[in-house]
Short mmCIF file of C-alpha atoms in Angstrom, two decimals:
data_model
loop_
_atom_site.label_atom_id
_atom_site.label_comp_id
_atom_site.label_asym_id
_atom_site.label_seq_id
_atom_site.Cartn_x
_atom_site.Cartn_y
_atom_site.Cartn_z
CA MET A 353 30.04 95.21 -122.31
CA SER A 354 30.70 91.58 -122.96
CA SER A 355 32.33 90.88 -126.27
CA GLU A 356 29.79 88.51 -127.76
CA VAL A 357 26.86 90.94 -127.99
CA ASP A 358 26.34 93.89 -130.28
CA ASP A 359 26.88 97.40 -129.08
CA PRO A 360 23.39 98.71 -128.17
CA GLN A 361 24.19 102.37 -128.72
CA ALA A 362 25.26 101.74 -132.29
CA TYR A 363 21.74 100.58 -133.16
CA GLY A 364 19.81 103.18 -131.17
CA LEU A 365 18.75 100.84 -128.41
CA HIS A 366 17.86 102.16 -124.97
CA ARG A 367 18.16 100.59 -121.60
CA VAL A 368 14.86 99.03 -120.51
CA GLY A 369 13.26 99.80 -117.18
CA GLY A 370 14.99 103.06 -116.40
CA ARG A 371 12.97 105.77 -114.69
CA PRO A 372 12.10 108.59 -117.09
CA PRO A 373 12.77 112.22 -116.10
CA LEU A 374 9.96 113.79 -114.05
CA LEU A 375 8.32 115.86 -116.78
CA LYS A 376 8.35 113.02 -119.26
CA TYR A 377 6.96 110.76 -116.57
CA LEU A 378 4.10 113.15 -115.84
CA ARG A 379 3.31 113.36 -119.56
CA GLY A 380 3.12 109.58 -119.55
CA VAL A 381 0.68 109.74 -116.65
CA ALA A 382 -1.43 112.30 -118.51
CA GLN A 383 -1.59 110.00 -121.54
CA ARG A 384 -3.06 107.34 -119.30
CA ARG A 385 -5.93 109.53 -118.09
CA ASP A 386 -8.59 107.46 -119.87
CA PHE A 387 -7.30 104.36 -118.14
CA ILE A 388 -7.18 106.11 -114.76
CA VAL A 389 -10.74 107.40 -114.98
CA SER A 390 -12.19 104.16 -116.39
CA LEU A 391 -10.48 102.08 -113.73
CA ALA A 392 -11.98 104.35 -111.06
CA LYS A 393 -15.47 104.23 -112.59
CA PHE A 394 -15.46 100.50 -113.20
CA ARG A 395 -14.26 99.78 -109.69
CA ILE A 396 -17.17 101.72 -108.24
CA GLU A 397 -19.46 99.78 -110.52
CA ALA A 398 -17.91 96.46 -109.53
CA GLU A 399 -18.14 97.33 -105.84
CA ASN A 400 -21.84 98.03 -106.03
CA GLN A 401 -22.83 95.44 -108.56
CA ARG A 402 -23.62 92.63 -106.21
CA HIS A 403 -25.80 94.83 -104.00
CA ARG A 404 -29.52 95.00 -104.63
CA LEU A 405 -29.54 98.75 -104.12
CA GLY A 406 -26.48 99.18 -106.35
CA MET A 407 -25.14 102.71 -106.68
CA LEU A 408 -27.58 103.95 -104.03
CA TRP A 409 -25.09 102.75 -101.43
CA ILE A 410 -22.76 105.60 -102.34
CA VAL A 411 -25.16 107.93 -100.55
CA LEU A 412 -26.74 105.43 -98.16
CA LYS A 413 -23.49 104.62 -96.41
CA PRO A 414 -22.63 108.16 -95.27
CA ILE A 415 -26.24 108.70 -94.18
CA LEU A 416 -26.12 105.63 -91.98
CA GLU A 417 -22.76 106.68 -90.64
CA ALA A 418 -24.08 110.11 -89.72
CA ALA A 419 -27.07 108.47 -88.06
CA VAL A 420 -24.85 106.31 -85.86
CA PHE A 421 -22.61 109.19 -84.85
CA GLY A 422 -25.61 111.44 -84.30
CA LEU A 423 -27.10 108.88 -81.96
CA VAL A 424 -23.87 108.21 -80.07
CA PHE A 425 -22.47 111.69 -79.73
CA GLY A 426 -25.61 113.76 -79.92
CA THR A 427 -27.84 111.72 -77.65
CA LEU A 428 -25.68 109.44 -75.52
CA MET A 429 -22.57 111.55 -74.94
CA ARG A 430 -24.08 114.99 -75.28
CA SER A 431 -21.11 116.52 -77.03
CA THR A 432 -23.52 118.97 -78.61
CA ARG A 433 -22.46 121.60 -76.07
CA GLY A 434 -22.33 125.01 -77.66
CA VAL A 435 -23.04 123.84 -81.16
CA PRO A 436 -26.15 125.22 -82.80
CA ASP A 437 -27.59 122.96 -85.50
CA PHE A 438 -25.66 119.97 -84.21
CA ILE A 439 -27.14 117.54 -86.73
CA VAL A 440 -26.05 119.60 -89.70
CA PHE A 441 -22.68 120.29 -88.09
CA LEU A 442 -22.14 116.56 -87.63
CA ILE A 443 -23.35 115.50 -91.08
CA ILE A 444 -21.09 117.93 -92.90
CA GLY A 445 -18.17 116.75 -90.78
CA VAL A 446 -18.84 113.06 -91.39
CA PHE A 447 -19.51 113.42 -95.12
CA VAL A 448 -16.46 115.55 -95.80
CA PHE A 449 -14.13 113.48 -93.61
CA GLU A 450 -15.27 110.25 -95.29
CA PHE A 451 -13.35 111.19 -98.46
CA PHE A 452 -10.15 111.66 -96.52
CA SER A 453 -10.40 108.42 -94.57
CA SER A 454 -11.38 106.27 -97.54
CA SER A 455 -8.77 107.68 -99.91
CA PHE A 456 -6.14 107.58 -97.17
CA GLY A 457 -6.90 103.94 -96.47
CA ALA A 458 -7.16 102.74 -100.06
CA GLY A 459 -4.47 105.09 -101.39
CA SER A 460 -1.81 103.66 -99.13
CA LYS A 461 -2.53 100.21 -100.59
CA ALA A 462 -2.70 101.41 -104.20
CA ILE A 463 0.52 99.62 -105.16
CA THR A 464 0.62 96.75 -102.69
CA ASN A 465 -2.93 95.66 -103.52
CA ASN A 466 -2.19 95.67 -107.24
CA GLN A 467 1.05 93.72 -107.32
CA ALA A 468 -0.15 91.43 -110.10
CA LEU A 469 -1.00 94.39 -112.30
CA VAL A 470 2.27 96.15 -111.53
CA GLN A 471 4.22 93.03 -112.39
CA SER A 472 2.54 92.28 -115.68
CA LEU A 473 1.98 95.60 -117.45
CA SER A 474 4.22 98.59 -117.84
CA PHE A 475 2.60 101.97 -117.29
CA PRO A 476 3.48 104.86 -115.00
CA ARG A 477 2.71 103.48 -111.54
CA MET A 478 1.39 106.84 -110.43
CA SER A 479 -1.76 105.96 -112.36
CA LEU A 480 -2.77 103.59 -109.56
CA PRO A 481 -2.90 105.99 -106.58
CA ILE A 482 -4.48 108.63 -108.83
CA SER A 483 -7.15 106.16 -109.87
CA VAL A 484 -7.90 105.19 -106.27
CA VAL A 485 -8.22 108.77 -105.04
CA THR A 486 -10.29 109.68 -108.12
CA GLN A 487 -12.58 106.76 -107.36
CA LYS A 488 -13.16 108.03 -103.82
CA PHE A 489 -13.65 111.56 -105.14
CA MET A 490 -16.31 110.33 -107.54
CA GLN A 491 -18.06 108.88 -104.52
CA LEU A 492 -17.71 112.14 -102.58
CA VAL A 493 -19.38 114.42 -105.14
CA PRO A 494 -22.86 112.83 -104.97
CA THR A 495 -22.77 112.91 -101.18
CA ILE A 496 -22.02 116.65 -101.26
CA VAL A 497 -24.99 117.18 -103.57
CA LEU A 498 -27.11 115.11 -101.21
CA LEU A 499 -25.85 117.28 -98.37
CA MET A 500 -27.04 120.42 -100.13
CA VAL A 501 -30.47 118.90 -100.77
CA PHE A 502 -30.63 117.96 -97.12
CA LEU A 503 -29.74 121.50 -96.04
CA LEU A 504 -32.47 122.95 -98.24
CA ALA A 505 -34.95 120.44 -96.83
CA LEU A 506 -34.05 121.57 -93.30
CA GLY A 507 -34.82 125.15 -94.26
CA HIS A 508 -31.32 126.49 -94.81
CA LYS A 509 -30.94 128.91 -97.66
CA ALA A 510 -28.64 128.33 -100.59
CA SER A 511 -26.07 131.07 -101.01
CA LEU A 512 -23.45 132.09 -103.51
CA ASN A 513 -20.88 130.72 -101.08
CA TRP A 514 -21.94 127.24 -102.12
CA PHE A 515 -20.06 127.74 -105.36
CA LEU A 516 -16.87 128.09 -103.34
CA MET A 517 -17.28 124.42 -102.50
CA VAL A 518 -15.86 123.71 -105.96
CA PRO A 519 -12.38 125.17 -105.32
CA LEU A 520 -12.47 123.78 -101.80
CA LEU A 521 -13.13 120.24 -103.05
CA ILE A 522 -10.41 120.60 -105.69
CA LEU A 523 -7.92 121.56 -102.99
CA TYR A 524 -9.17 118.67 -100.89
CA TYR A 525 -8.62 116.28 -103.83
CA MET A 526 -5.08 117.57 -104.36
CA PHE A 527 -4.34 117.22 -100.67
CA CYS A 528 -5.51 113.61 -100.51
CA LEU A 529 -3.73 112.78 -103.76
CA GLY A 530 -0.40 114.10 -102.49
CA LEU A 531 -0.87 112.12 -99.30
CA ALA A 532 -1.74 108.95 -101.22
CA PHE A 533 1.48 109.25 -103.26
CA ILE A 534 3.49 109.37 -100.06
CA THR A 535 1.71 106.56 -98.23
CA ALA A 536 1.53 104.33 -101.32
CA ARG A 537 5.31 104.41 -101.62
CA LEU A 538 5.95 104.06 -97.89
CA THR A 539 3.73 100.98 -97.73
CA VAL A 540 5.80 99.35 -100.48
CA HIS A 541 8.97 99.82 -98.43
CA LEU A 542 7.35 98.95 -95.12
CA PRO A 543 4.21 96.83 -95.51
CA ASP A 544 3.59 96.98 -91.76
CA LEU A 545 2.36 100.53 -92.26
CA SER A 546 -0.91 99.20 -93.63
CA ASN A 547 -1.64 98.13 -90.06
CA LEU A 548 -0.64 101.46 -88.53
CA LEU A 549 -2.25 103.95 -90.88
CA PRO A 550 -5.86 103.17 -89.87
CA PHE A 551 -4.94 104.39 -86.39
CA ALA A 552 -3.55 107.64 -87.77
CA SER A 553 -6.78 108.06 -89.67
CA ARG A 554 -8.86 107.40 -86.58
CA PHE A 555 -6.77 109.81 -84.52
CA LEU A 556 -7.44 112.54 -87.04
CA PHE A 557 -11.12 111.66 -87.00
CA TYR A 558 -11.35 112.26 -83.26
CA THR A 559 -9.24 115.43 -83.20
CA SER A 560 -10.60 117.32 -86.19
CA GLY A 561 -13.77 118.48 -84.53
CA ILE A 562 -16.25 116.31 -86.34
CA PHE A 563 -18.68 115.72 -83.51
CA PHE A 564 -17.72 118.56 -81.20
CA SER A 565 -16.85 122.17 -81.72
CA VAL A 566 -13.13 122.71 -81.37
CA ASP A 567 -13.66 126.36 -80.45
CA VAL A 568 -15.86 125.44 -77.53
CA ARG A 569 -13.95 122.35 -76.38
CA PHE A 570 -10.44 123.81 -76.59
CA ALA A 571 -11.43 127.32 -75.52
CA ASP A 572 -9.17 127.29 -72.45
CA THR A 573 -6.20 125.50 -74.07
CA PRO A 574 -4.61 127.98 -76.49
CA LEU A 575 -1.98 125.44 -77.58
CA LEU A 576 -4.62 123.05 -78.88
CA LEU A 577 -6.43 125.90 -80.58
CA LYS A 578 -3.18 126.79 -82.30
CA TYR A 579 -2.76 123.15 -83.40
CA VAL A 580 -6.15 122.92 -85.00
CA GLU A 581 -5.59 126.26 -86.66
CA TYR A 582 -2.97 124.70 -88.92
CA GLN A 583 -4.34 121.17 -89.01
CA PRO A 584 -5.50 120.86 -92.62
CA LEU A 585 -8.43 118.52 -92.03
CA TYR A 586 -9.93 120.81 -89.44
CA ALA A 587 -9.53 123.65 -91.91
CA PHE A 588 -11.25 121.68 -94.67
CA LEU A 589 -14.15 120.78 -92.38
CA SER A 590 -14.55 124.28 -90.98
CA LEU A 591 -14.47 125.91 -94.38
CA ALA A 592 -17.03 123.45 -95.70
CA ARG A 593 -19.31 124.24 -92.76
CA GLU A 594 -18.82 127.96 -93.14
CA LEU A 595 -19.53 127.88 -96.85
CA LEU A 596 -22.62 125.74 -96.52
CA LEU A 597 -24.09 127.43 -93.44
CA ASP A 598 -23.67 131.16 -93.33
CA SER A 599 -26.52 131.86 -91.00
CA ASP A 600 -24.77 131.40 -87.67
CA PRO A 601 -21.94 133.44 -86.12
CA LEU A 602 -20.11 130.24 -85.12
CA TYR A 603 -19.79 129.48 -88.79
CA ASP A 604 -18.33 132.86 -89.70
CA VAL A 605 -16.15 132.61 -92.75
CA ARG A 606 -12.62 132.45 -91.46
CA THR A 607 -10.78 133.45 -94.58
CA GLN A 608 -7.36 132.75 -93.07
CA PHE A 609 -8.03 129.05 -93.75
CA TRP A 610 -7.82 129.48 -97.50
CA PRO A 611 -4.10 130.32 -97.78
CA ILE A 612 -3.30 127.60 -95.24
CA LEU A 613 -5.14 125.03 -97.32
CA VAL A 614 -3.65 126.21 -100.60
CA CYS A 615 -0.18 125.79 -99.09
CA TRP A 616 -0.97 122.34 -97.69
CA SER A 617 -2.57 121.04 -100.88
CA ILE A 618 -0.06 122.32 -103.40
CA GLY A 619 2.87 121.58 -101.13
CA LEU A 620 1.78 118.04 -100.39
CA LEU A 621 0.99 117.32 -104.03
CA ILE A 622 4.43 118.47 -105.20
CA VAL A 623 6.30 116.66 -102.44
CA GLY A 624 4.19 113.54 -102.96
CA THR A 625 4.66 113.52 -106.73
CA ILE A 626 8.44 113.73 -106.50
CA PHE A 627 8.60 111.25 -103.64
CA PHE A 628 6.49 108.70 -105.53
CA TRP A 629 8.29 109.16 -108.85
CA ALA A 630 11.71 108.74 -107.26
CA ALA A 631 10.99 105.07 -106.48
CA GLU A 632 9.26 104.22 -109.78
CA GLU A 633 11.66 101.36 -110.53
CA ARG A 634 11.11 99.87 -107.11
CA TYR A 635 7.39 99.11 -107.40
CA GLY A 636 7.59 96.10 -109.71
CA ARG A 637 10.25 94.33 -107.74
CA VAL A 638 9.35 91.05 -106.14
CA ASP A 639 11.73 91.20 -103.16
CA MET B 1310 27.83 76.04 -119.51
CA VAL B 1311 26.95 76.86 -123.10
CA VAL B 1312 26.39 73.60 -124.86
CA SER B 1313 26.06 74.90 -128.35
CA THR B 1314 29.19 76.27 -129.93
CA GLU B 1315 27.29 78.21 -132.51
CA GLY B 1316 25.24 79.82 -129.72
CA THR B 1317 25.22 83.20 -128.12
CA GLY B 1318 25.51 86.38 -130.07
CA LYS B 1319 27.53 84.99 -132.91
CA ARG B 1320 24.36 83.29 -133.98
CA ALA B 1321 23.46 83.41 -137.63
CA ARG B 1322 22.62 86.90 -138.75
CA PRO B 1323 22.10 86.00 -142.38
CA ASP B 1324 21.11 89.43 -143.64
CA SER B 1325 21.46 92.94 -142.34
CA ARG B 1326 18.65 92.59 -139.82
CA LEU B 1327 18.91 95.09 -136.99
CA PRO B 1328 19.13 94.07 -133.36
CA VAL B 1329 15.99 95.04 -131.40
CA VAL B 1330 16.75 93.54 -127.99
CA ILE B 1331 20.19 93.08 -126.50
CA VAL B 1332 20.49 91.20 -123.23
CA ASP B 1333 23.92 91.79 -121.80
CA ASP B 1334 25.23 89.56 -119.00
CA LEU B 1335 21.95 89.77 -117.12
CA HIS B 1336 21.78 88.74 -113.46
CA VAL B 1337 18.62 88.81 -111.38
CA GLU B 1338 18.53 88.06 -107.67
CA TYR B 1339 15.50 87.82 -105.42
CA LYS B 1340 15.38 88.04 -101.69
CA VAL B 1341 12.98 85.45 -100.42
CA TYR B 1342 12.00 84.30 -96.97
CA ALA B 1343 13.24 80.88 -96.07
CA THR B 1344 9.61 79.88 -95.76
CA GLY B 1345 9.17 80.74 -99.41
CA LYS B 1346 7.18 83.83 -98.63
CA ARG B 1347 8.03 86.97 -100.51
CA ALA B 1348 9.78 89.55 -98.40
CA THR B 1349 7.27 92.27 -99.25
CA GLU B 1350 4.08 90.57 -98.20
CA ALA B 1351 2.01 92.72 -95.95
CA ASP B 1352 1.49 90.40 -93.04
CA ARG B 1353 5.02 89.72 -91.93
CA GLY B 1354 6.07 90.71 -88.45
CA GLY B 1355 9.33 91.43 -86.70
CA LEU B 1356 11.40 94.13 -88.34
CA LEU B 1357 14.53 93.00 -86.61
CA ARG B 1358 14.43 89.38 -87.61
CA ARG B 1359 14.18 90.25 -91.25
CA ALA B 1360 17.86 90.06 -92.14
CA LYS B 1361 18.37 86.60 -90.71
CA ARG B 1362 15.47 84.91 -92.39
CA THR B 1363 15.80 86.06 -95.96
CA ARG B 1364 17.58 84.00 -98.58
CA THR B 1365 18.88 85.17 -101.90
CA VAL B 1366 17.77 83.30 -104.97
CA HIS B 1367 19.94 83.77 -108.02
CA ALA B 1368 17.27 83.46 -110.72
CA LEU B 1369 19.39 84.51 -113.69
CA LYS B 1370 23.15 84.05 -113.78
CA GLY B 1371 24.60 86.03 -116.62
CA VAL B 1372 22.39 85.58 -119.67
CA SER B 1373 23.44 87.26 -122.92
CA PHE B 1374 21.86 87.18 -126.37
CA THR B 1375 20.68 89.48 -129.12
CA ALA B 1376 17.25 89.37 -130.76
CA TYR B 1377 16.84 90.73 -134.27
CA GLU B 1378 13.83 92.16 -136.04
CA ASN B 1379 11.43 89.55 -137.42
CA ASP B 1380 12.77 87.04 -134.95
CA SER B 1381 10.29 84.76 -133.30
CA ILE B 1382 12.10 83.26 -130.39
CA GLY B 1383 10.86 80.30 -128.41
CA VAL B 1384 12.02 80.15 -124.81
CA ILE B 1385 12.14 76.70 -123.23
CA GLY B 1386 13.38 75.16 -120.01
CA SER B 1387 12.02 73.18 -117.09
CA ASN B 1388 9.82 74.72 -114.40
CA GLY B 1389 11.67 77.28 -112.32
CA SER B 1390 14.52 77.58 -114.78
CA GLY B 1391 14.18 81.37 -114.98
CA LYS B 1392 12.18 81.76 -118.21
CA SER B 1393 9.54 84.02 -116.74
CA THR B 1394 12.10 86.02 -114.80
CA LEU B 1395 14.03 86.58 -118.01
CA MET B 1396 10.86 87.76 -119.76
CA ARG B 1397 9.95 90.11 -116.92
CA ALA B 1398 13.48 91.51 -116.96
CA ILE B 1399 13.23 92.10 -120.71
CA THR B 1400 10.05 94.14 -120.22
CA GLY B 1401 11.74 96.08 -117.43
CA LEU B 1402 9.26 94.88 -114.82
CA THR B 1403 11.94 93.08 -112.82
CA PRO B 1404 15.08 95.18 -112.35
CA SER B 1405 18.40 93.45 -112.96
CA SER B 1406 20.94 93.15 -110.17
CA SER B 1407 23.75 93.46 -112.69
CA GLY B 1408 23.99 93.56 -116.46
CA ALA B 1409 21.33 95.23 -118.56
CA VAL B 1410 18.68 94.87 -121.22
CA TYR B 1411 18.59 97.25 -124.17
CA ALA B 1412 15.69 97.53 -126.60
CA VAL B 1413 14.49 99.76 -129.42
CA SER B 1414 11.12 100.20 -127.75
CA ARG B 1415 9.73 98.96 -124.49
CA PRO B 1416 8.79 95.29 -124.92
CA SER B 1417 5.30 94.46 -123.74
CA MET B 1418 4.12 91.33 -122.09
CA LEU B 1419 0.91 89.61 -122.92
CA GLY B 1420 -0.37 89.99 -119.39
CA VAL B 1421 -3.47 92.11 -119.47
CA GLY B 1422 -5.30 89.71 -117.18
CA ALA B 1423 -4.37 91.51 -113.99
CA ALA B 1424 -6.08 94.70 -115.14
CA LEU B 1425 -9.46 93.09 -115.65
CA ILE B 1426 -12.27 93.04 -113.11
CA LYS B 1427 -13.99 89.66 -112.89
CA THR B 1428 -17.35 90.90 -111.65
CA LEU B 1429 -17.81 93.24 -114.61
CA SER B 1430 -19.14 92.33 -118.04
CA GLY B 1431 -16.92 91.32 -120.94
CA GLN B 1432 -17.80 94.59 -122.63
CA ARG B 1433 -16.46 96.66 -119.72
CA ASN B 1434 -13.36 94.51 -119.56
CA VAL B 1435 -12.56 94.93 -123.24
CA ILE B 1436 -12.56 98.69 -122.68
CA LEU B 1437 -10.57 98.51 -119.46
CA GLY B 1438 -8.06 96.04 -120.86
CA GLY B 1439 -7.56 98.07 -124.03
CA LEU B 1440 -6.92 101.20 -122.00
CA ALA B 1441 -4.53 99.30 -119.74
CA MET B 1442 -2.60 98.20 -122.83
CA GLY B 1443 -2.09 101.87 -123.60
CA LEU B 1444 -4.74 102.47 -126.26
CA SER B 1445 -6.74 105.68 -126.18
CA LYS B 1446 -10.48 105.62 -125.61
CA ARG B 1447 -11.14 106.21 -129.30
CA GLU B 1448 -8.81 103.45 -130.41
CA VAL B 1449 -10.52 101.03 -128.05
CA GLU B 1450 -13.93 101.96 -129.48
CA GLU B 1451 -12.65 101.51 -133.02
CA ARG B 1452 -11.23 98.09 -132.35
CA TYR B 1453 -13.91 96.88 -129.98
CA ASP B 1454 -15.63 94.62 -132.54
CA GLU B 1455 -12.36 93.17 -133.69
CA ILE B 1456 -11.44 92.17 -130.14
CA VAL B 1457 -14.83 90.62 -129.40
CA ASP B 1458 -14.89 88.66 -132.63
CA PHE B 1459 -11.35 87.41 -132.32
CA ALA B 1460 -12.10 86.17 -128.81
CA GLY B 1461 -15.33 84.65 -130.11
CA ILE B 1462 -17.38 85.72 -127.08
CA ARG B 1463 -19.99 87.93 -128.69
CA PRO B 1464 -23.00 85.99 -127.29
CA PHE B 1465 -21.62 86.37 -123.75
CA ILE B 1466 -20.31 89.92 -123.92
CA ASP B 1467 -22.94 91.25 -121.47
CA LEU B 1468 -22.27 88.61 -118.85
CA PRO B 1469 -19.83 89.19 -115.99
CA MET B 1470 -16.40 87.78 -116.70
CA ARG B 1471 -16.54 85.51 -113.66
CA THR B 1472 -19.15 83.41 -115.48
CA TYR B 1473 -16.79 82.72 -118.41
CA SER B 1474 -15.04 79.39 -118.81
CA SER B 1475 -11.28 79.43 -118.41
CA GLY B 1476 -10.88 79.01 -122.17
CA MET B 1477 -13.14 81.98 -122.88
CA THR B 1478 -11.26 84.12 -120.36
CA ALA B 1479 -7.93 83.20 -121.90
CA ARG B 1480 -9.20 83.98 -125.38
CA LEU B 1481 -10.49 87.35 -124.27
CA LYS B 1482 -7.18 88.21 -122.62
CA PHE B 1483 -5.21 87.19 -125.68
CA ALA B 1484 -7.50 89.16 -127.97
CA ILE B 1485 -7.19 92.31 -125.89
CA ALA B 1486 -3.46 92.02 -125.44
CA THR B 1487 -2.63 91.54 -129.10
CA VAL B 1488 -4.91 94.26 -130.42
CA ARG B 1489 -2.21 96.86 -130.09
CA LYS B 1490 0.67 96.88 -132.53
CA HIS B 1491 3.61 95.56 -130.63
CA GLU B 1492 7.15 95.94 -131.83
CA ILE B 1493 8.38 93.49 -129.26
CA LEU B 1494 5.86 91.12 -127.73
CA ILE B 1495 6.32 88.53 -125.03
CA VAL B 1496 3.84 85.68 -124.86
CA ASP B 1497 4.17 83.66 -121.67
CA GLU B 1498 2.24 80.37 -121.74
CA ALA B 1499 -0.84 81.98 -123.23
CA LEU B 1500 -1.41 79.45 -125.95
CA ALA B 1501 -1.67 76.41 -123.72
CA VAL B 1502 -5.32 77.25 -123.03
CA GLY B 1503 -8.14 77.46 -125.49
CA ASP B 1504 -9.27 74.86 -127.95
CA ARG B 1505 -7.45 73.76 -131.08
CA LYS B 1506 -9.23 76.25 -133.31
CA PHE B 1507 -8.28 79.17 -131.11
CA ARG B 1508 -4.71 77.96 -130.84
CA LYS B 1509 -4.34 77.98 -134.59
CA ARG B 1510 -5.80 81.48 -134.75
CA SER B 1511 -3.53 82.83 -132.04
CA GLU B 1512 -0.46 81.25 -133.59
CA GLN B 1513 -1.49 82.90 -136.84
CA ARG B 1514 -1.67 86.24 -135.05
CA ILE B 1515 1.79 85.80 -133.59
CA ARG B 1516 3.14 85.11 -137.07
CA GLU B 1517 1.42 88.28 -138.28
CA ILE B 1518 3.09 90.35 -135.59
CA ARG B 1519 6.43 88.86 -136.53
CA ASP B 1520 5.86 89.53 -140.22
CA ASN B 1521 5.07 93.17 -139.47
CA ALA B 1522 8.69 93.69 -138.46
CA GLY B 1523 7.88 92.74 -134.90
CA THR B 1524 9.81 90.46 -132.61
CA VAL B 1525 8.06 87.82 -130.55
CA PHE B 1526 9.24 85.83 -127.55
CA LEU B 1527 7.14 82.77 -126.90
CA VAL B 1528 7.50 80.96 -123.58
CA SER B 1529 5.90 77.56 -123.78
CA HIS B 1530 6.10 73.97 -122.72
CA SER B 1531 4.41 72.93 -125.93
CA MET B 1532 7.24 72.05 -128.31
CA GLN B 1533 4.67 71.82 -131.08
CA SER B 1534 3.62 75.47 -130.67
CA ILE B 1535 7.25 76.49 -130.65
CA ARG B 1536 8.11 74.47 -133.75
CA ASP B 1537 5.08 75.96 -135.53
CA THR B 1538 5.80 79.61 -134.74
CA CYS B 1539 9.47 80.12 -133.93
CA ASN B 1540 12.56 80.48 -136.09
CA ARG B 1541 14.92 80.34 -133.14
CA VAL B 1542 14.90 78.79 -129.69
CA ILE B 1543 16.63 79.74 -126.44
CA TRP B 1544 17.00 77.10 -123.75
CA ILE B 1545 17.36 78.29 -120.16
CA GLU B 1546 18.25 75.97 -117.31
CA LYS B 1547 18.90 76.98 -113.66
CA GLY B 1548 19.27 80.60 -114.69
CA GLU B 1549 21.84 79.98 -117.37
CA LEU B 1550 21.63 80.01 -121.13
CA MET B 1551 22.17 76.42 -122.23
CA MET B 1552 21.68 76.73 -125.94
CA ASP B 1553 20.52 79.22 -128.54
CA GLY B 1554 19.86 78.32 -132.15
CA ASP B 1555 17.73 76.47 -134.65
CA PRO B 1556 14.43 75.17 -133.13
CA ASP B 1557 14.89 71.54 -134.15
CA GLU B 1558 18.44 71.31 -132.83
CA VAL B 1559 17.73 73.01 -129.51
CA ILE B 1560 14.46 71.17 -128.91
CA SER B 1561 16.02 67.76 -129.55
CA ALA B 1562 18.95 68.60 -127.27
CA TYR B 1563 16.47 69.74 -124.61
CA GLU B 1564 14.32 66.65 -124.96
CA ALA B 1565 17.39 64.42 -124.76
CA THR B 1566 18.03 65.64 -121.19
CA ARG B 1567 14.54 64.83 -119.92
#
């Protein structure tokens, strides 16, 4: 304490810029929920504003994507082997995976892409990755509804299992959120990651059984079967398929996936929250 | 390096006003690439070369002062003297490398601009900016009209913000940022834009904040604005506190060096 200034403690002053304890921090994040949700909503609006078809693109994009993959893998590469209802199998895979890949990509840049905001306003930085993942989630929900309409149009029957999509999507959201916390912080420390992560995302896309059936493909390699058993994205995709299509034995409900996913989602969210919070003071720094 | 003898800390505290911000021997250092590029930018390559090519910039070299309630402090100094770094350190956005800043409540900076989305309408941006400033949804709705009228953009509120003139944008940002009650507010070069009428109105608002037991820091190159709104001036040069005291004295000393 240099002699020429007053003693801060004597006047009830606190040090500025310190990281609050975890619970207080999370309360601060909760107070910002209006900001988080509005930022997500307005960003979707801004993204689609310049397009003639506007919000329609939220559902048009995954449809086009499914069409391309259907053409390439279904017709040209014939990976349909052993998969009944290949089109539906593929569409569910593509639609559900899209949330992961978009929130993984944008989530990792949640801080680095918003440096100006981080450096000019003080709010819990966790608001930014939450807002990004929420934005992608808001784009996922209409595509899932579209998916259900599509299934009905193809003659599939709605079942009570469809309601289980709600807890499944909540787990999926928690999973992607936890992951975004981790990658958002890592990208701040090591910006080069933003070049590497797209490859990780693509690797997962090709190994999670989106356009081929893992059970058929890996039938004679037990090690790979074991890997996909615990690979959370495969579990999310399989459960979504099983819940939406209960007519076929290949889509039997494999209930063992639920506890695995609960562990992944809650675990990742807790680890991610603590990991992100621990570096709170670091995010605004210019160096 | 302190020119004024009646400067730092010992500065006139005529009554029993309480200190609200204490800056205690504050140092801030940046690591910057020799090319001038920030060390965190995404597109750099070569992990191993990193150590050799960075340079440390000592932006603040031991600044100390105390701000009291109802103070309205002008901050002056030439470009790159460390004014903005000092302000960011006071808000806690830039961590200090040694020394510390203490405050009764977290000071806020008038920098809502980064939260706004240019392609959206003014109406959307008022809501978004208000929420970013920490208001609740209901508070934003209650004060919506006040913000729009203060900014004077009601006829254009439905247009996207990218169509606004720079003066209109600046007015909107100022209106949003000052809508919340700030105990400690930092205004960094916000008054330079906008026409004369708006400048008078915004200076009036800063005086109001100060009169409501708030403390205002005003960074500006306009000595007139500072003379009109501040009761005390801090002069920063090359990261050091040159002088701290009465506006007229400090400003004439500052202008004598130019």
